[in-house]
Amino acid sequence: MVTLGIETSCDETAAAVMVDGKVLSSRVSSSVHLHAQYGGVVPEIASRYHLEYIFSVCKKALEDAKKRVKDIDLIAVTDSPGLPGSLLVGTAFAKAVSFAGNIPVIGVNHVFGHILSCFLDGKDTEEQAFPFVGAVISGGHTSLYHCKNLEDFALIGRTKDDAAGEAFDKVAKILGLGYPGGPIVEKRAEAFDGDDVISFPRALLKSSADHLDFSFSGLKTAVMYYWRSSSKTEKEKNKICFSFQEAVVDVVEKKISRALKHTGVKRLAVGGGVVNNGVLRKRLRALSLKNKIELYLPKKKYCGDNAAMIASLGEKYYKLDGKKALL
Ligand code: KG4
Ligand code: ZN
């Protein structure tokens, strides 16, 4: 079965071709450079970019996979959550191709796609992994799910304000480091060589052991106040980045650990752009070793937004029930 995946929920225009669970091609074109001067995604600019690039990105993904429109058996497209104008471009394009080629089209949840990205190109499948704790740590989401089967992902924790990646982006903005903040803050943290770590707040950790929600806006504000009264040197920036990253990673690790205890499951899948972070990956590996937890992480090329994860979930839904959630 040949599936064309389409993803346009935020600032990446992405298309992928999958054949029976195998990724044949995955193209991502990002408008991130256009948002850099604003320090965050500008929805209007993102949707205009999708409009401009959706056709060529899909065409290239098909060419890479040596497929043509007539070969496609299914179109899977992100239909939620995301920026409305951006989602509209992807879903309208998917419906147009569906209409022209008489191809079924299926809507896919972007966040669930990030969870399934852990199983792309890997030896393990999610079918073997169920039930597991699924976490999405990205620029738009920081959520925990108890994933029992493909149709039952129960939300057990989420951020009450900023997402973890959003906090990385905002801290980079406060320090004048550029956008997106995650990779820059990680590099700056690596460059820190002192031991006078700033004790930034770790929100909602003192709450009861089964409290699984996150909050990162207080941490961002604490960084802002610290920065205002600091000496504003490059060394100081590195120290702030290191201390901030430690605070985020600590909270994510502890909440995930609580989620594993709360659900009693022994398997964990963590997806999303922040999973690019080497320190977070290391801490999750240590957690899995210590507690004998089977850990699934996406390959780095599948951490950020991509359409392979959308094709994968769409194909699985379709095989489960050919008529499910058709747009
Ligand atoms: O999953 P993603 O591409 O888009 C959303 O669905 O949100 O995630 C983007 C987020 C951005 O906030 C970016 O700063 C963050 O992922 N990110 C990182 C790293 N690389 C990307 N955060 C921390 N460390 C990184 N190395
Ligand atoms: Zn995403």
Coordinates of C-alpha atoms and ligand atoms in Angstrom, one line a residue:
M1 CA 0.0 0.0 0.0
V2 CA 1.4 3.4 -1.1
T3 CA 0.7 6.3 1.3
L4 CA 1.4 10.0 0.7
G5 CA 1.8 11.8 4.0
I6 CA 1.3 15.6 4.2
E7 CA 2.2 17.8 7.2
T8 CA 1.6 21.6 7.4
S9 CA 0.5 22.2 11.0
C10 CA 3.1 24.8 11.9
D11 CA 6.2 26.1 10.0
E12 CA 7.3 23.0 8.1
T13 CA 5.9 22.0 4.8
A14 CA 6.5 18.3 4.6
A15 CA 5.6 15.3 2.4
A16 CA 6.6 11.6 2.6
V17 CA 5.9 8.4 0.8
M18 CA 5.5 5.2 2.7
V19 CA 5.0 1.7 1.4
D20 CA 3.6 -0.8 4.0
G21 CA 5.3 0.8 7.0
K22 CA 8.6 1.6 5.1
V23 CA 9.6 5.2 4.5
L24 CA 10.6 5.6 0.9
S25 CA 11.0 9.4 1.0
S26 CA 10.6 12.3 3.4
R27 CA 10.9 15.9 2.4
V28 CA 10.8 18.8 4.8
S29 CA 10.9 22.5 3.7
S30 CA 11.0 24.9 6.7
S31 CA 10.0 28.6 6.8
V32 CA 11.9 28.9 10.1
H33 CA 14.4 31.4 8.5
L34 CA 11.4 33.8 7.8
H35 CA 10.3 33.7 11.5
A36 CA 13.8 34.2 12.9
Q37 CA 13.6 38.0 13.1
Y38 CA 10.3 37.7 15.2
G39 CA 11.7 35.1 17.6
G40 CA 8.7 32.8 17.0
V41 CA 6.4 31.5 14.3
V42 CA 4.2 34.2 12.6
P43 CA 1.1 32.2 11.5
E44 CA 0.4 34.4 8.4
I45 CA 3.9 33.9 7.1
A46 CA 3.8 30.2 7.8
S47 CA 0.6 29.6 5.8
R48 CA 1.8 31.7 2.9
Y49 CA 4.9 29.6 2.8
H50 CA 2.9 26.4 2.8
L51 CA 0.8 27.7 -0.1
E52 CA 4.0 28.5 -2.1
Y53 CA 5.8 25.2 -1.4
I54 CA 3.2 22.4 -0.9
F55 CA 3.1 21.4 -4.5
S56 CA 6.9 21.2 -5.1
V57 CA 7.5 19.4 -1.8
C58 CA 4.9 16.7 -2.6
K59 CA 6.2 16.4 -6.1
K60 CA 9.8 15.9 -4.9
A61 CA 8.7 13.4 -2.3
L62 CA 7.0 11.4 -5.0
E63 CA 10.0 11.7 -7.3
D64 CA 12.4 10.5 -4.6
A65 CA 10.2 7.5 -4.0
K66 CA 9.9 6.9 -7.8
K67 CA 6.1 7.0 -7.5
R68 CA 3.4 8.9 -9.4
V69 CA 0.1 10.2 -8.3
K70 CA -1.6 7.2 -9.9
D71 CA 0.4 4.9 -7.6
I72 CA -1.0 6.5 -4.4
D73 CA -3.5 4.3 -2.5
L74 CA -4.0 6.6 0.5
I75 CA -3.3 10.3 1.4
A76 CA -2.7 10.9 5.1
V77 CA -2.8 14.6 6.2
T78 CA -2.4 16.4 9.5
D79 CA -5.8 17.8 10.4
S80 CA -5.2 18.9 14.0
P81 CA -3.8 20.4 16.3
G82 CA -2.0 23.3 14.6
L83 CA -2.2 26.8 13.2
P84 CA -5.6 27.0 11.4
G85 CA -4.3 28.7 8.3
S86 CA -1.4 26.3 8.0
L87 CA -3.6 23.2 8.5
L88 CA -6.0 24.6 5.9
V89 CA -3.3 24.6 3.2
G90 CA -2.4 20.9 3.8
T91 CA -5.9 19.6 4.2
A92 CA -7.2 21.5 1.1
F93 CA -4.3 20.3 -1.0
A94 CA -4.8 16.7 0.2
K95 CA -8.6 16.9 -0.6
A96 CA -7.8 18.3 -4.1
V97 CA -5.4 15.4 -4.9
S98 CA -8.0 13.0 -3.4
F99 CA -10.7 14.4 -5.6
A100 CA -8.7 14.5 -8.8
G101 CA -7.2 11.0 -8.3
N102 CA -10.2 9.4 -6.5
I103 CA -7.8 8.5 -3.6
P104 CA -9.1 8.1 0.0
V105 CA -7.8 10.7 2.4
I106 CA -7.5 10.3 6.1
G107 CA -6.9 13.0 8.8
V108 CA -4.2 12.4 11.4
N109 CA -3.5 14.0 14.8
H110 CA -0.1 15.7 14.7
V111 CA 0.8 14.9 18.4
F112 CA 0.0 11.2 18.0
G113 CA 2.2 11.3 14.9
H114 CA 5.1 12.6 17.0
I115 CA 4.7 9.6 19.3
L116 CA 4.7 7.1 16.4
S117 CA 7.8 8.8 15.0
C118 CA 9.7 6.7 17.6
F119 CA 9.0 3.6 15.5
L120 CA 9.9 4.9 12.1
D121 CA 12.8 3.0 10.4
G122 CA 13.3 1.0 13.6
K123 CA 13.3 -2.7 14.5
D124 CA 10.4 -2.2 17.0
T125 CA 6.8 -1.5 16.1
E126 CA 4.3 0.2 18.3
E127 CA 2.1 -2.9 18.1
Q128 CA 4.8 -4.7 20.1
A129 CA 5.3 -1.8 22.4
F130 CA 1.6 -1.2 23.5
P131 CA 0.8 -0.4 26.3
F132 CA 3.4 2.4 26.8
V133 CA 3.8 6.0 28.0
G134 CA 3.9 8.3 25.0
A135 CA 5.4 11.8 25.6
V136 CA 5.5 14.7 23.1
I137 CA 8.1 17.4 24.0
S138 CA 8.0 20.0 21.2
G139 CA 7.6 23.6 20.5
G140 CA 3.8 23.5 20.6
H141 CA 3.2 20.6 23.0
T142 CA 4.4 19.0 26.2
S143 CA 2.0 16.2 26.9
L144 CA 2.0 12.7 28.3
Y145 CA -0.3 9.9 27.1
H146 CA -1.1 6.4 28.3
C147 CA -1.1 4.6 24.9
K148 CA -3.0 1.4 25.1
N149 CA -3.6 0.7 21.5
L150 CA -3.8 2.8 18.2
E151 CA -7.2 4.0 19.1
D152 CA -6.7 4.6 22.8
F153 CA -4.2 7.3 23.6
A154 CA -5.4 8.7 27.0
L155 CA -4.1 12.2 28.0
I156 CA -2.6 11.9 31.5
G157 CA -0.5 15.2 31.7
R158 CA 0.0 18.4 29.7
T159 CA 1.5 21.8 30.1
K160 CA -0.7 24.4 31.7
D161 CA 1.1 27.2 29.8
D162 CA 4.2 27.2 27.6
A163 CA 5.5 24.0 25.9
A164 CA 9.1 23.0 26.7
G165 CA 10.4 23.9 23.2
E166 CA 8.6 27.3 23.4
A167 CA 10.4 28.0 26.7
F168 CA 13.8 27.2 24.9
D169 CA 12.7 29.7 22.2
K170 CA 11.7 32.4 24.6
V171 CA 14.8 32.1 26.7
A172 CA 17.0 32.4 23.6
K173 CA 15.0 35.5 22.7
I174 CA 15.5 37.0 26.1
L175 CA 19.2 36.4 25.8
G176 CA 19.3 37.7 22.2
L177 CA 20.6 34.4 20.8
G178 CA 18.4 33.8 17.8
Y179 CA 15.6 31.4 16.7
P180 CA 14.8 28.6 17.0
G181 CA 16.2 28.6 20.5
G182 CA 16.6 24.9 21.3
P183 CA 19.7 24.1 19.4
I184 CA 21.4 27.4 20.3
V185 CA 20.7 27.1 24.0
E186 CA 22.0 23.5 23.9
K187 CA 25.3 24.7 22.3
R188 CA 25.6 27.5 24.8
A189 CA 25.0 25.1 27.7
E190 CA 27.7 22.8 26.4
A191 CA 30.1 25.8 26.4
F192 CA 29.5 26.4 30.1
D193 CA 32.5 25.3 32.2
G194 CA 31.8 26.5 35.7
D195 CA 30.1 24.9 38.6
D196 CA 28.1 27.8 39.9
V197 CA 24.8 26.6 38.5
I198 CA 21.8 28.9 38.9
S199 CA 19.0 27.3 40.8
F200 CA 16.0 28.0 38.5
P201 CA 12.5 26.8 39.6
R202 CA 11.2 23.4 38.7
A203 CA 7.4 23.9 38.7
L204 CA 4.8 21.4 39.9
L205 CA 7.3 18.9 41.3
K206 CA 6.2 19.4 44.9
S207 CA 2.7 18.5 44.0
S208 CA 1.3 15.0 44.7
A209 CA 3.2 12.1 43.1
D210 CA 0.5 11.5 40.5
H211 CA 0.3 15.1 39.3
L212 CA 1.5 14.9 35.8
D213 CA 1.0 18.4 34.4
F214 CA 3.9 20.8 33.4
S215 CA 4.4 24.5 33.7
F216 CA 7.3 26.4 32.1
S217 CA 6.2 30.0 32.1
G218 CA 7.5 30.7 35.6
L219 CA 10.9 29.3 34.6
K220 CA 11.0 31.6 31.6
T221 CA 10.1 34.6 33.9
A222 CA 12.8 33.6 36.4
V223 CA 15.4 33.6 33.5
M224 CA 14.2 37.0 32.5
Y225 CA 14.6 38.5 36.0
Y226 CA 18.0 36.9 36.4
W227 CA 19.2 38.2 33.1
R228 CA 18.0 41.8 33.9
S229 CA 20.2 42.0 36.9
S230 CA 23.2 40.0 35.5
S231 CA 26.5 41.2 34.2
K232 CA 25.3 40.3 30.6
T233 CA 28.5 38.7 29.5
E234 CA 28.8 35.8 27.1
K235 CA 29.9 33.6 30.0
E236 CA 26.8 34.6 31.9
K237 CA 24.6 33.6 28.9
N238 CA 26.3 30.2 28.9
K239 CA 25.6 29.7 32.6
I240 CA 22.0 30.7 32.2
C241 CA 21.5 28.3 29.2
F242 CA 23.1 25.5 31.2
S243 CA 21.0 26.1 34.3
F244 CA 17.8 26.6 32.3
Q245 CA 18.3 23.4 30.3
E246 CA 19.0 21.5 33.5
A247 CA 15.7 22.7 35.0
V248 CA 13.7 21.7 31.9
V249 CA 15.3 18.3 31.6
D250 CA 14.9 17.6 35.3
V251 CA 11.2 18.4 35.1
V252 CA 10.6 16.3 32.0
E253 CA 12.5 13.4 33.4
K254 CA 10.7 13.5 36.7
K255 CA 7.2 13.8 35.2
I256 CA 7.9 11.0 32.8
S257 CA 9.1 8.9 35.7
R258 CA 5.9 9.6 37.6
A259 CA 3.8 8.8 34.5
L260 CA 5.5 5.4 34.3
K261 CA 4.8 4.7 38.0
H262 CA 1.2 6.0 37.7
T263 CA 0.4 3.8 34.7
G264 CA 2.5 0.8 35.8
V265 CA 3.8 0.3 32.3
K266 CA 7.4 -0.5 31.4
R267 CA 7.8 1.0 28.0
L268 CA 8.3 4.6 27.0
A269 CA 8.2 6.5 23.6
V270 CA 9.2 10.2 23.6
G271 CA 8.9 12.3 20.4
G272 CA 9.0 16.0 19.4
G273 CA 11.6 18.6 18.4
V274 CA 13.1 18.9 21.9
V275 CA 14.1 15.2 21.7
N276 CA 16.9 16.5 19.5
N277 CA 18.5 17.6 22.7
G278 CA 21.5 15.4 23.6
V279 CA 21.2 16.0 27.4
L280 CA 17.5 15.0 27.4
R281 CA 18.2 11.9 25.3
K282 CA 21.0 10.9 27.7
R283 CA 18.8 11.4 30.8
L284 CA 16.0 9.4 29.3
R285 CA 18.5 6.6 28.5
A286 CA 19.7 6.7 32.1
L287 CA 16.2 6.6 33.4
S288 CA 15.4 3.6 31.2
L289 CA 18.5 1.7 32.3
K290 CA 17.9 2.4 36.0
N291 CA 14.3 1.4 36.0
K292 CA 14.5 -1.4 33.4
I293 CA 12.2 0.6 31.0
E294 CA 12.2 -0.1 27.3
L295 CA 12.8 3.2 25.7
Y296 CA 11.9 4.3 22.1
L297 CA 13.3 7.5 20.7
P298 CA 12.9 8.9 17.2
K299 CA 15.9 9.1 14.9
K300 CA 17.0 12.7 14.9
K301 CA 15.7 13.3 11.4
Y302 CA 12.2 12.4 12.7
C303 CA 12.2 14.4 16.0
G304 CA 11.0 17.7 14.4
D305 CA 7.9 18.0 12.2
N306 CA 7.9 15.6 9.3
A307 CA 5.3 13.8 7.1
A308 CA 6.7 10.3 7.5
M309 CA 5.1 10.1 11.0
I310 CA 1.8 11.3 9.5
A311 CA 1.9 8.7 6.6
S312 CA 2.7 6.0 9.2
L313 CA -0.2 6.8 11.5
G314 CA -2.6 7.3 8.5
E315 CA -1.7 3.9 7.0
K316 CA -2.2 2.2 10.3
Y317 CA -5.6 3.8 10.9
Y318 CA -6.7 2.9 7.4
K319 CA -5.7 -0.7 7.7
L320 CA -7.5 -0.8 11.1
D321 CA -10.7 0.5 9.6
G322 CA -10.8 1.7 6.0
K323 CA -13.5 4.3 6.7
K324 CA -12.2 5.7 9.9
A325 CA -11.8 9.5 10.1
L326 CA -11.9 10.1 6.4
L327 CA -12.0 13.9 5.7
Ligands
KG4_1 O1 8.4 19.2 17.0 P1 8.8 20.5 16.5 O2 9.6 20.6 15.2 O3 7.6 21.4 16.2 C1 6.4 21.4 17.0 O4 5.5 20.5 16.8 O5 6.4 22.3 17.9 O6 9.6 21.2 17.7 C2 10.2 22.5 17.5 C3 10.8 22.9 18.9 C4 11.3 24.3 18.9 O7 10.8 24.9 20.1 C5 12.8 24.1 19.1 O8 13.5 25.1 19.8 C6 12.9 22.8 19.8 O9 11.9 22.0 19.2 N1 14.2 22.1 19.7 C7 15.1 21.9 20.7 C8 16.2 21.4 20.1 N2 16.1 21.3 18.7 C9 14.8 21.8 18.5 N3 14.9 22.1 22.0 C10 16.0 21.8 22.8 N4 17.2 21.3 22.3 C11 17.3 21.0 21.0 N5 18.5 20.6 20.5
ZN2 ZN 5.3 19.0 15.9

